[in-house]
mmCIF file of C-alpha atoms and ligand atoms in Angstrom:
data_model
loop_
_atom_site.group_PDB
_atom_site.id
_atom_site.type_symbol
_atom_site.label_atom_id
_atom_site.label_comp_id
_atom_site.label_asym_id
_atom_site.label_seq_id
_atom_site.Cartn_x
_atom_site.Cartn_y
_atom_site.Cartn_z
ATOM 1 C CA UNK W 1 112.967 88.335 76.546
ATOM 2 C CA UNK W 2 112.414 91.807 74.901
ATOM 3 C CA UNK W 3 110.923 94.419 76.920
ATOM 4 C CA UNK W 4 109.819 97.537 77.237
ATOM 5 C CA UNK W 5 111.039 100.173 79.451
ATOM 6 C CA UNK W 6 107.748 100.515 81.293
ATOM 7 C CA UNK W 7 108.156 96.740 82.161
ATOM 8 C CA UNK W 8 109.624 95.457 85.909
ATOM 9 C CA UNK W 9 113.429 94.859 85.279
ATOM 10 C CA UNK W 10 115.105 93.508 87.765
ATOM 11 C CA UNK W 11 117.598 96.466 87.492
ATOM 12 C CA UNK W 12 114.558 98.480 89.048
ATOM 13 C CA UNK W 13 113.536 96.332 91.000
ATOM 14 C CA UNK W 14 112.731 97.682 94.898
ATOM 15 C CA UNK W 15 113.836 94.348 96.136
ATOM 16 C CA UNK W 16 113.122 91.845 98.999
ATOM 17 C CA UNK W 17 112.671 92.348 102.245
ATOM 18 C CA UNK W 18 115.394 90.252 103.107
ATOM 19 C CA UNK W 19 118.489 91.032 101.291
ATOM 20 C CA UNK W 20 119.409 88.031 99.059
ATOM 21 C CA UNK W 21 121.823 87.075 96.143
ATOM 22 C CA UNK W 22 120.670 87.063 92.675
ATOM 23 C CA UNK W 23 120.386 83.478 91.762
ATOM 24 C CA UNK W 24 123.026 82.149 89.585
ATOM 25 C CA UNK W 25 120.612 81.181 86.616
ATOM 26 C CA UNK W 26 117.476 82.496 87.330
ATOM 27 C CA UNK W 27 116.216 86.434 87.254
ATOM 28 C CA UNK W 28 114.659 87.015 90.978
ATOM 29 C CA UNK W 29 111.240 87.153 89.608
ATOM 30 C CA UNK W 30 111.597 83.608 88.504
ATOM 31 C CA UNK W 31 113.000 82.624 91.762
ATOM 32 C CA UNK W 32 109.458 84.372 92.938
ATOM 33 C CA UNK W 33 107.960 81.982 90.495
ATOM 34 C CA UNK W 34 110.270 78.463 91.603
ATOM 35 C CA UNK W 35 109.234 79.577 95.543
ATOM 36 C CA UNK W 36 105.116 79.894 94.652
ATOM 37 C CA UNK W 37 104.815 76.421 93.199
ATOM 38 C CA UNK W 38 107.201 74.895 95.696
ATOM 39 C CA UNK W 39 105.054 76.045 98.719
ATOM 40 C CA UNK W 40 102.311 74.581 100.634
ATOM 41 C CA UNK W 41 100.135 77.238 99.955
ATOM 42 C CA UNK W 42 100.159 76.883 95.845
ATOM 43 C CA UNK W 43 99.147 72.539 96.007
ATOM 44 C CA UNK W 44 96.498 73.353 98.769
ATOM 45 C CA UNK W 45 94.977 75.065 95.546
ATOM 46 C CA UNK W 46 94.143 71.764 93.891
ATOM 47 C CA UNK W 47 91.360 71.334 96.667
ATOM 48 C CA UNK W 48 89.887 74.376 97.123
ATOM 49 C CA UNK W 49 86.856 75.900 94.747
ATOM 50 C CA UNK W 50 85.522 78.953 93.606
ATOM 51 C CA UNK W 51 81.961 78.380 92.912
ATOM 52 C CA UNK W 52 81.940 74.622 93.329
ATOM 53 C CA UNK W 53 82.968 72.246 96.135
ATOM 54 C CA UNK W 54 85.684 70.158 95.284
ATOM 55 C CA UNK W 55 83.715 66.504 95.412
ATOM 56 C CA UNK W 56 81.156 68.275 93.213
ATOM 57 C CA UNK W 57 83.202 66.358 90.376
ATOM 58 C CA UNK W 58 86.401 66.392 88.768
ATOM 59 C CA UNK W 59 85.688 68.163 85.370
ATOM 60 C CA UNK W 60 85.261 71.621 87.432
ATOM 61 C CA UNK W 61 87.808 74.276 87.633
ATOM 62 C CA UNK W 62 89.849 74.529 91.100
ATOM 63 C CA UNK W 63 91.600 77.443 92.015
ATOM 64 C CA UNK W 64 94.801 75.495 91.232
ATOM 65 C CA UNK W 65 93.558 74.595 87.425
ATOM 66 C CA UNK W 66 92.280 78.903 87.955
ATOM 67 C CA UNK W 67 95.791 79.920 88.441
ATOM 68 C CA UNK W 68 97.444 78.176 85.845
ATOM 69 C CA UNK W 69 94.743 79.672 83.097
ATOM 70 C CA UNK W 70 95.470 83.253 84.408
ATOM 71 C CA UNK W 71 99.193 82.504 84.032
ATOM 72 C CA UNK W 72 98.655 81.714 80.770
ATOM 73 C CA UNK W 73 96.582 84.309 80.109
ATOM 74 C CA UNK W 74 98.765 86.759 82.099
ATOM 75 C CA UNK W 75 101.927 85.008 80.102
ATOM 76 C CA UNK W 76 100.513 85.801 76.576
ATOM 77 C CA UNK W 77 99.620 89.747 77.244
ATOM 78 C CA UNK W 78 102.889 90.188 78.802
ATOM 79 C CA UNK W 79 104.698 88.891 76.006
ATOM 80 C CA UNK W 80 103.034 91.213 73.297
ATOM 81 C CA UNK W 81 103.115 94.320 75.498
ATOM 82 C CA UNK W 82 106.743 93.259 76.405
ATOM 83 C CA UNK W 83 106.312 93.436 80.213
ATOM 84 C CA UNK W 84 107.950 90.746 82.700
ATOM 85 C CA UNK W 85 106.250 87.929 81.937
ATOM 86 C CA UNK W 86 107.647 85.989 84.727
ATOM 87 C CA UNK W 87 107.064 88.971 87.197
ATOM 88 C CA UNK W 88 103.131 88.137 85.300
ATOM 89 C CA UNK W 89 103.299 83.969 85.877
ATOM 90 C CA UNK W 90 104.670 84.951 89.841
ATOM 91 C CA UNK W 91 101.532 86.896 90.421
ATOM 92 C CA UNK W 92 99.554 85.154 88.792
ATOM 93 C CA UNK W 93 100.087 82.125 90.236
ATOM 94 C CA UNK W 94 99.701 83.846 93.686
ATOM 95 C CA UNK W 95 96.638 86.118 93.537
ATOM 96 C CA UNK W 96 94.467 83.788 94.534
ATOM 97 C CA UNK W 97 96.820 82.156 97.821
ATOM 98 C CA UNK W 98 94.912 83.526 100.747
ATOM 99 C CA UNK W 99 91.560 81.971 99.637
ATOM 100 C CA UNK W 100 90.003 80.528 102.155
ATOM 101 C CA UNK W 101 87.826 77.071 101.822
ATOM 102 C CA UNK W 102 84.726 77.076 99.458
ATOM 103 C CA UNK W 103 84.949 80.033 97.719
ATOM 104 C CA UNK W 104 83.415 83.571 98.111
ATOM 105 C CA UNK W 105 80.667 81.997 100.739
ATOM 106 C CA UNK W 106 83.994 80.657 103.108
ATOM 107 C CA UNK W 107 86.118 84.521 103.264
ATOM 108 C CA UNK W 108 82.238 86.044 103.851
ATOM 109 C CA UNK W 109 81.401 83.428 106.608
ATOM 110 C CA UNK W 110 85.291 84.100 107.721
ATOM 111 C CA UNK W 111 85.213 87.942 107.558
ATOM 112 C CA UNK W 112 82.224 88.032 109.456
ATOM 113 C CA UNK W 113 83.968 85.702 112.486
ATOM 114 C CA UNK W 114 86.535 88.210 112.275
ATOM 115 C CA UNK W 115 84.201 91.281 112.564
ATOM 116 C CA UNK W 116 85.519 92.324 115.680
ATOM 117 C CA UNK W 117 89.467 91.113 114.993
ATOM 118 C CA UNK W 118 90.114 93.269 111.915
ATOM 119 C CA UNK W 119 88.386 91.337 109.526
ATOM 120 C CA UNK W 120 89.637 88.960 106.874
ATOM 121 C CA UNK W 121 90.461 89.795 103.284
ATOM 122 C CA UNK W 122 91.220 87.281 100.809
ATOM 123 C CA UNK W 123 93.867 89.334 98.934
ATOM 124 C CA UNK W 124 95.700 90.603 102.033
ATOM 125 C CA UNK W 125 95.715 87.308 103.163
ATOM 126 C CA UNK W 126 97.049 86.011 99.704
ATOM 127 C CA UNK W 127 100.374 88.622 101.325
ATOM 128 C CA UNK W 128 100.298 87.572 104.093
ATOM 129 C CA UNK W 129 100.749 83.902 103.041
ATOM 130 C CA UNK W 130 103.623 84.578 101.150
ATOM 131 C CA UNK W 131 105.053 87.020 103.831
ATOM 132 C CA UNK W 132 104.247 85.167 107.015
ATOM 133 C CA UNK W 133 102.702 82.038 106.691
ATOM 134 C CA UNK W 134 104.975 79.681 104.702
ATOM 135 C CA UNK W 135 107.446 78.265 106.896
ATOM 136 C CA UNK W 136 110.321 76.705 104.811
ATOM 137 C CA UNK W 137 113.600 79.008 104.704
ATOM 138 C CA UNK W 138 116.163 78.994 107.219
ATOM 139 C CA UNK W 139 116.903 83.018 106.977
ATOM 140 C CA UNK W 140 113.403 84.587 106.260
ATOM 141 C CA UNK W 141 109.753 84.131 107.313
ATOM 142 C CA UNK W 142 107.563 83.260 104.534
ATOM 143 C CA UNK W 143 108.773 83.286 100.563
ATOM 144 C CA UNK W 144 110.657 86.530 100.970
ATOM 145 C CA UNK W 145 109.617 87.753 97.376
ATOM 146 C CA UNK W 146 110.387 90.724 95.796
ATOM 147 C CA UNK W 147 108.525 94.184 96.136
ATOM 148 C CA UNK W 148 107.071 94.274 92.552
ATOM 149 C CA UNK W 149 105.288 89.935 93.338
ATOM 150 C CA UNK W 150 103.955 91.634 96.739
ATOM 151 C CA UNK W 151 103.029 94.556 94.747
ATOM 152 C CA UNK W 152 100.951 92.667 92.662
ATOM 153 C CA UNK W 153 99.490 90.552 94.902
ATOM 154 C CA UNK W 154 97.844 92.496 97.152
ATOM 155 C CA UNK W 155 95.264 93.704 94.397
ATOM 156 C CA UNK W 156 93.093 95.520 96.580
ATOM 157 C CA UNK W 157 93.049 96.582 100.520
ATOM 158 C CA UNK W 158 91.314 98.929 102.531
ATOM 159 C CA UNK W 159 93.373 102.390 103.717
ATOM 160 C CA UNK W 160 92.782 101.168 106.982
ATOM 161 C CA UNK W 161 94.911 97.507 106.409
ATOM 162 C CA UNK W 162 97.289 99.779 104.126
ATOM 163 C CA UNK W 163 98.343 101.268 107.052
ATOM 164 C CA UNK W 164 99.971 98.491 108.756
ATOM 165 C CA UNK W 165 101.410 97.372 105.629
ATOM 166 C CA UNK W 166 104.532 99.812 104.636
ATOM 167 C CA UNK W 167 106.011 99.958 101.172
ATOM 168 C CA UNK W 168 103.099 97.551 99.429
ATOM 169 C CA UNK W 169 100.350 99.839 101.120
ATOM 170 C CA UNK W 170 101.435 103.019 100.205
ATOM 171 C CA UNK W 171 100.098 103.169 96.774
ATOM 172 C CA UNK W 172 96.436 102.456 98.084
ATOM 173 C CA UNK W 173 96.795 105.981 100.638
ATOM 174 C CA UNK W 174 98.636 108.266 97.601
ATOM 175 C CA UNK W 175 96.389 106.923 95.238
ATOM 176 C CA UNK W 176 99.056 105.014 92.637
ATOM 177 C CA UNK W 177 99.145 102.386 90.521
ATOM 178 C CA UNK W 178 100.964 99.142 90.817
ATOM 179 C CA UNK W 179 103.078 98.048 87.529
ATOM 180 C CA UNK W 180 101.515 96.683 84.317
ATOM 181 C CA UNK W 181 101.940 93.367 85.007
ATOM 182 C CA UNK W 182 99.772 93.563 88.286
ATOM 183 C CA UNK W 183 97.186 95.285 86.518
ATOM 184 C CA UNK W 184 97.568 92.930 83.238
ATOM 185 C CA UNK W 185 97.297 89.816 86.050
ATOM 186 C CA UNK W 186 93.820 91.432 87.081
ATOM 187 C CA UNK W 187 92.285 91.677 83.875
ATOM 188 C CA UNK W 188 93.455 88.075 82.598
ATOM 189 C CA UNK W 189 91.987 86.849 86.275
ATOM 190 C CA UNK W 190 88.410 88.258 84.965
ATOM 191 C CA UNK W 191 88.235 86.743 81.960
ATOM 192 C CA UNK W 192 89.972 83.568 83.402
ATOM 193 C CA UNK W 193 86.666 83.112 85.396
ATOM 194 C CA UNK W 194 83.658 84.746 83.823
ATOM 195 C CA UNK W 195 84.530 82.606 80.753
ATOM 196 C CA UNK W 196 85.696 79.000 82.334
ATOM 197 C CA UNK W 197 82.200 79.977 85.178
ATOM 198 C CA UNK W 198 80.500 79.928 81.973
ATOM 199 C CA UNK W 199 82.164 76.453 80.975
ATOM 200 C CA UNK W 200 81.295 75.075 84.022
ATOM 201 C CA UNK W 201 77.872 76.346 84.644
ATOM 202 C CA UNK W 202 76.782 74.476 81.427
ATOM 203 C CA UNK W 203 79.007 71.548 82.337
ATOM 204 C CA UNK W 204 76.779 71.238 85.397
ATOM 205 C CA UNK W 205 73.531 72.567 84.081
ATOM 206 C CA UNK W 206 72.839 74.967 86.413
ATOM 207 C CA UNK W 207 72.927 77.464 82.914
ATOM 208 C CA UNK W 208 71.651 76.592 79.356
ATOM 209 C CA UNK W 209 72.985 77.793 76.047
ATOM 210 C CA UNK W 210 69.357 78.947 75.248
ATOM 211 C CA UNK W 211 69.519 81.575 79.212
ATOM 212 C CA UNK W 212 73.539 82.672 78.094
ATOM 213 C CA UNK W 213 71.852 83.772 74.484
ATOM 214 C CA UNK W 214 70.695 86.887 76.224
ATOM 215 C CA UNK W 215 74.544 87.922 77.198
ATOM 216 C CA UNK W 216 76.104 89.748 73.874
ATOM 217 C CA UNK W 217 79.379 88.485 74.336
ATOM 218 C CA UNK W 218 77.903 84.808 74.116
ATOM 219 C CA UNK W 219 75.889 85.493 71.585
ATOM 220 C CA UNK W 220 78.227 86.843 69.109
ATOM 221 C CA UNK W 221 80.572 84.027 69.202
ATOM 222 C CA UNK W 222 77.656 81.787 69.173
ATOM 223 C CA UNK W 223 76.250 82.804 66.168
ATOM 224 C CA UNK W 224 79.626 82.742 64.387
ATOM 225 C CA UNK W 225 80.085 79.026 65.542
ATOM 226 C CA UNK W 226 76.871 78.272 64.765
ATOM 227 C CA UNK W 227 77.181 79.439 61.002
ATOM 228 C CA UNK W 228 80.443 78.073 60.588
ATOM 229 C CA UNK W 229 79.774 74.551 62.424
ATOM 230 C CA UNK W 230 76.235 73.746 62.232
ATOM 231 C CA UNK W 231 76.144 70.474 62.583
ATOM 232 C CA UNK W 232 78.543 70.589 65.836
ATOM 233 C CA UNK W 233 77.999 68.716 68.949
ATOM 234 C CA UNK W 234 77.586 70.634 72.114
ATOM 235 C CA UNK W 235 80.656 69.956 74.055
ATOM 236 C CA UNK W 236 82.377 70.797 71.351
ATOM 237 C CA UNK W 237 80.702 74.099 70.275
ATOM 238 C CA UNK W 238 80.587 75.336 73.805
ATOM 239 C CA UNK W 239 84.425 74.812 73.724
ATOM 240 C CA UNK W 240 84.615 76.947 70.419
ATOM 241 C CA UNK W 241 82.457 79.428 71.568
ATOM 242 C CA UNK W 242 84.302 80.151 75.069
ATOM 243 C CA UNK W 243 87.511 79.717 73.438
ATOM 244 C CA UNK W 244 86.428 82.751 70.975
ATOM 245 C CA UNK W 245 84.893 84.610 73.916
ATOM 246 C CA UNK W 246 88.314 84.430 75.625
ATOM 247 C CA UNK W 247 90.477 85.471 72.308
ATOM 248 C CA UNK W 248 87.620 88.389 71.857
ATOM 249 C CA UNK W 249 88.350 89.979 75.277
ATOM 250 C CA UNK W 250 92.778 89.655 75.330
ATOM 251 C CA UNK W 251 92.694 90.820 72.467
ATOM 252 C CA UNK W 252 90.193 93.515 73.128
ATOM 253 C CA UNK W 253 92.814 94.437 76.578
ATOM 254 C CA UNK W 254 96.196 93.868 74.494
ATOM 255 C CA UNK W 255 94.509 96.337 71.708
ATOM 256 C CA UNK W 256 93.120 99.206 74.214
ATOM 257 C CA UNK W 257 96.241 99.313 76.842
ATOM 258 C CA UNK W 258 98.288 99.485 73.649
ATOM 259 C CA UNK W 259 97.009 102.736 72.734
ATOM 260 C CA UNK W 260 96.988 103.952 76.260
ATOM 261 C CA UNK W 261 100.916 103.726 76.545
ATOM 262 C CA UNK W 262 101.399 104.910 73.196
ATOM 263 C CA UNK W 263 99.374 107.962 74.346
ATOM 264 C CA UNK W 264 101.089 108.072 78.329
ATOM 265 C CA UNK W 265 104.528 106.797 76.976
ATOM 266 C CA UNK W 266 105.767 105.527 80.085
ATOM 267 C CA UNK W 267 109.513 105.177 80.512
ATOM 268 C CA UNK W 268 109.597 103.139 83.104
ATOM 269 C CA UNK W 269 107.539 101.256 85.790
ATOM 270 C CA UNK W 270 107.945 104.057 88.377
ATOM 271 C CA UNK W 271 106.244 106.061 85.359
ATOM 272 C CA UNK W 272 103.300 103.837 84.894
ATOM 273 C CA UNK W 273 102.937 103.928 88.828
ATOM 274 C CA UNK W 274 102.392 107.362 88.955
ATOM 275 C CA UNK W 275 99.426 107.597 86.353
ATOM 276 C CA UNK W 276 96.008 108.619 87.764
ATOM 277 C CA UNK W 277 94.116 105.394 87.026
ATOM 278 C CA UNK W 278 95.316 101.977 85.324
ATOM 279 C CA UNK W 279 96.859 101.820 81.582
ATOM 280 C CA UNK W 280 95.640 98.249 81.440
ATOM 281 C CA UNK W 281 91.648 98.055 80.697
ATOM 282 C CA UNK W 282 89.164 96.926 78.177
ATOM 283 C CA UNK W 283 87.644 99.266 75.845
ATOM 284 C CA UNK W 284 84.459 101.022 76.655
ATOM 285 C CA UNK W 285 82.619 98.481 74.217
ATOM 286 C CA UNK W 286 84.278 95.708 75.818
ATOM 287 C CA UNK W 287 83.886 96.266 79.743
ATOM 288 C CA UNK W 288 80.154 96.925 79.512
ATOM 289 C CA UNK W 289 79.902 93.702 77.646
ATOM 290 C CA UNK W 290 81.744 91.866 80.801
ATOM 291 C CA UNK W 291 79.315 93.998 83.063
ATOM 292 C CA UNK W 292 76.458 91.886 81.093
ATOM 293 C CA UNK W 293 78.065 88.732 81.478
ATOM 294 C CA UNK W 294 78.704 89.092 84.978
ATOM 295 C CA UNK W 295 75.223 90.365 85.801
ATOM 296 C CA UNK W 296 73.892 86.861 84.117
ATOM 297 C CA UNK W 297 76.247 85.108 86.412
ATOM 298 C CA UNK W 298 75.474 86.439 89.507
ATOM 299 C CA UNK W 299 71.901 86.292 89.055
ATOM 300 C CA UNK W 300 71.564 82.801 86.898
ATOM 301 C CA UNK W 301 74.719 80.776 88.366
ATOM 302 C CA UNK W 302 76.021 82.030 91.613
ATOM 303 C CA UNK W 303 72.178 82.804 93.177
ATOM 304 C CA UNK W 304 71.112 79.323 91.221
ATOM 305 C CA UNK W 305 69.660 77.330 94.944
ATOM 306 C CA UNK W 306 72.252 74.453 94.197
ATOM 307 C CA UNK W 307 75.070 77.022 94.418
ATOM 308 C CA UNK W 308 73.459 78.632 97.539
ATOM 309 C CA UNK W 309 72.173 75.654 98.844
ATOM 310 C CA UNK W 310 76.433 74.669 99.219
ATOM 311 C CA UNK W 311 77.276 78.127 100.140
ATOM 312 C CA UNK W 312 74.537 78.037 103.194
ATOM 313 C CA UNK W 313 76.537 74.407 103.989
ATOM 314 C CA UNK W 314 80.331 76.650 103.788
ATOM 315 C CA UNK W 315 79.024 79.111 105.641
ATOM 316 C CA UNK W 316 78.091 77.222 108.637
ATOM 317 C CA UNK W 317 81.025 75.173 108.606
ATOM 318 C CA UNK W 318 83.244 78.401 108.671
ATOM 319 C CA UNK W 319 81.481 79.906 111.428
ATOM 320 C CA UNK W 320 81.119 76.437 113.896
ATOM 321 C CA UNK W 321 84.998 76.310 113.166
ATOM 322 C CA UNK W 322 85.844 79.463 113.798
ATOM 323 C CA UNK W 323 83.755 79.514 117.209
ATOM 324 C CA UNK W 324 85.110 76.539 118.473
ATOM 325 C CA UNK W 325 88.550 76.827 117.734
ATOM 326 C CA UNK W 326 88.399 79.863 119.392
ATOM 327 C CA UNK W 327 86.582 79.020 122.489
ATOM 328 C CA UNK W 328 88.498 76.153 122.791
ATOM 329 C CA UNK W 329 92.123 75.999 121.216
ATOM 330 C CA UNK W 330 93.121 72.440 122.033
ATOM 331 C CA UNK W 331 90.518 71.259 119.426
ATOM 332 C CA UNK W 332 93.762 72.743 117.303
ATOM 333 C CA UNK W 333 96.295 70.343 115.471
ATOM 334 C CA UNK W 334 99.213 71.369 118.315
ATOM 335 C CA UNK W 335 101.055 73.477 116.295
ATOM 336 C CA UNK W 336 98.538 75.669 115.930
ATOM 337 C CA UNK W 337 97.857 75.454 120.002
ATOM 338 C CA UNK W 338 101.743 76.832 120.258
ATOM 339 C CA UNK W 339 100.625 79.530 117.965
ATOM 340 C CA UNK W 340 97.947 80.938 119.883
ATOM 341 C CA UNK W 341 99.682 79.988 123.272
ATOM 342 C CA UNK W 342 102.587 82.506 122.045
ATOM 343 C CA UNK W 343 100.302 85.022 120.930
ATOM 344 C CA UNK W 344 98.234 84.707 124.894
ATOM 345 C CA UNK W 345 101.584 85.055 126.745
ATOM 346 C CA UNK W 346 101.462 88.855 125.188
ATOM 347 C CA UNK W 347 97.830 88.598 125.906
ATOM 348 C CA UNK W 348 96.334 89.585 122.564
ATOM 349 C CA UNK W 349 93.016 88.329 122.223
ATOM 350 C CA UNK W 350 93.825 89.545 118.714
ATOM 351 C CA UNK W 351 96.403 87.553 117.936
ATOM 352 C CA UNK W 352 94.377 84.184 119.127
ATOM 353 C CA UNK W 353 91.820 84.787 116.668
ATOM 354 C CA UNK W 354 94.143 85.880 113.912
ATOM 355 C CA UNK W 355 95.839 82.712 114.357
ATOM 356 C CA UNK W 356 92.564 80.708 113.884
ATOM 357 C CA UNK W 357 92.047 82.474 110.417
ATOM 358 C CA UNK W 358 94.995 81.755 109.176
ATOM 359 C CA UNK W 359 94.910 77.866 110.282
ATOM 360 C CA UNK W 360 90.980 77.919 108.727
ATOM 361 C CA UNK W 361 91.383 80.106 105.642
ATOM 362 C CA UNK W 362 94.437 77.616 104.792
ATOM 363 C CA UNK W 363 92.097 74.617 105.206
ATOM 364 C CA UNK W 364 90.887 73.215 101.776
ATOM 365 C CA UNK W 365 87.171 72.110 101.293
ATOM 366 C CA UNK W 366 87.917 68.689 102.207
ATOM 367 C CA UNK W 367 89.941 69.263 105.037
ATOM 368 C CA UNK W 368 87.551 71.688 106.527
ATOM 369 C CA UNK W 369 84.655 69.539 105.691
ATOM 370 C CA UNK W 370 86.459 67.053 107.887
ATOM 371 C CA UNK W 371 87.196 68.393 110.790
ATOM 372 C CA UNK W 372 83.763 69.830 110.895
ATOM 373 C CA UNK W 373 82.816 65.738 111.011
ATOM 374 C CA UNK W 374 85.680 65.331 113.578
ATOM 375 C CA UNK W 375 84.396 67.929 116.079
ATOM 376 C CA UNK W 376 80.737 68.097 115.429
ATOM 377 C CA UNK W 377 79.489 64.056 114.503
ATOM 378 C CA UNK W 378 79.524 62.356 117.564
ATOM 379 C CA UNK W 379 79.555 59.112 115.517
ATOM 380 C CA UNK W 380 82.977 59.984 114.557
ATOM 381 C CA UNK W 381 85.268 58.864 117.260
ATOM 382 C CA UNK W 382 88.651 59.468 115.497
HETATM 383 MG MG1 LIG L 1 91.339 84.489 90.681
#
């Protein structure tokens, strides 16, 4: 693997938090990479959704199927820029860890539980997962990853949560940048979703090829499709279309943070943390074409009553969860009672309703939908 000086080498690297060997045939950030998949966290994936509830159908993206198209995304930028493209498949196969059941309706429904706790945040709790919350290594608490996979993870955190972090908050109080492959990682993760919400959206009809004709980055590969395969049936020319739509906008990102380092000539990742703003983006062009794109989405798929009709549903079961767990903790599977019995003995209130987070944003849409039926339907005696 060629790469560049401004990529993560493990020479560089700041390290774990634990001291560990270096794996006999592995670089660390593939052992980051082995640890992801093997955890609890990374299958729970396969049954939890972003915009769609898991028993919607099976032809819909999960956040598992999610993560494996921004690794490949993330994979094939890395490779051209020359950055760490396992450091890229790590992180990307991370970011999206800490979500809780059904999407963006479950963390709202969970960060407003936790209003007076501290709040929940999807992306710190992707962290803290790996950090905390995975319980399989005799010497360490949680994965025990390297600085630059925590790095990347936590995309985005308020000052206030920085705080309490150390070393992978610091760079949201000085203002800094986290290493190209984080920011590469974030870009693939947008155009991982806006184009496969697209897919899907069509797939289930809650958006039409004639409504997307008004979004320019649709359009333009439509038209080329279109000329080139009239006679195409729609499945199948949707596919070519989104599949040009995605090759439009990496190559757009590969081509514009190209010229940025040729201009900033990093010389190493230290270098690219200390720029003023990120050296991965989309040209000018480009980014207000995504703004378009995700204006239609929010307004035609994620607003569509179907989608808030579930997200009302996720809501609810969130909150009803969340209240009566905490009111009354031996509704809890019993390792989760020991939990919050440790955390009383100090007598932090706190603690008791982080705990109950954690146990519900790890819940997948089945699960939770489930033990909503087991506490709540009286006709369900088991
Ligand atoms: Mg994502």
């Amino acid at each position: 693997m060629q790469l560049a000086p401004y990529a993560a080498q493990q020479s560089t690297s700041r390290g774990r938090r634990f001291a560990e060997d270096t794996p006999m045939y592995r670089t660390d950030y593939q052992r980051d990479r082995d640890r992801i998949v093997h955890s609890s966290a990374f299958r729970r994936l396969e049954y939890k959704t972003q915009v769609f509830v898991n028993h919607e159908g099976d032809m819909f993206r999960t956040r598992l199927t999610h993560s494996i198209e921004v690794a490949q995304l993330s994979r094939s930028i890395a490779r051209i820029l020359e950055l760490n493209e396992d450091l890229s498949e790590t992180i990307a196969l991370a970011h999206d860890l800490g979500h809780t059941p059904f999407g963006h309706a479950g963390q709202d429904a969970l960060n407003a539980s936790m209003k007076d706790y501290g709040g929940f945040e999807h992306n710190l709790q992707s962290l803290r997962t790996v950090d905390k919350l995975e319980h399989r290594y005799a010497d360490f608490p949680g994965l025990n990853l390297t600085f630059e996979s925590r790095e990347g993870i936590l995309k985005h955190c308020s000052i206030k949560n920085a705080k309490q972090l150390g070393d992978v908050g610091e760079r949201f109080i000085n203002k800094q940048q986290p290493g190209l492959e984080a920011q590469t990682v974030n870009l693939a993760d947008e155009i991982a979703y806006n184009n496969h919400d697209v897919d899907d959206g069509l797939r289930s009809g809650l958006i039409t090829i004639d409504q997307l004709l008004e979004v320019s980055l649709f359009k333009e590969q439509y038209n080329i499709v279109q000329q080139q395969y009239p006679e195409l049936d729609q499945r199948r020319q949707v596919h070519e279309i989104i599949r040009r739509m995605i090759n439009r906008q990496v190559v757009d990102l590969i081509d514009t943070t190209k010229a940025n380092l040729e201009q900033a000539k990093p010389q190493s990742i230290d270098d690219v943390r200390e720029q003023n703003k990120p050296l991965a983006h989309f040209s000018h062009e480009m980014q207000e074409m995504n703004l378009e794109l995700k204006r239609f989405l929010r307004t035609q798929m994620y607003s569509h009553y179907r989608v808030h009709r579930m997200s009302a549903k996720a809501t609810h079961i969130i909150q009803q969860l969340f209240t009566a767990f905490l009111n009354d903790p031996k509704l809890l599977n019993p390792k989760y009672q020991q939990i919050i019995a440790d955390k009383e003995d100090n007598g932090a209130e706190l603690g008791k309703a982080r705990a109950v987070a954690d146990y519900i944003a790890g819940m997948t849409d089945r699960y939770a939908i489930a033990e909503y039926g087991k506490i709540f339907n009286p006709s369900e005696l088991t």
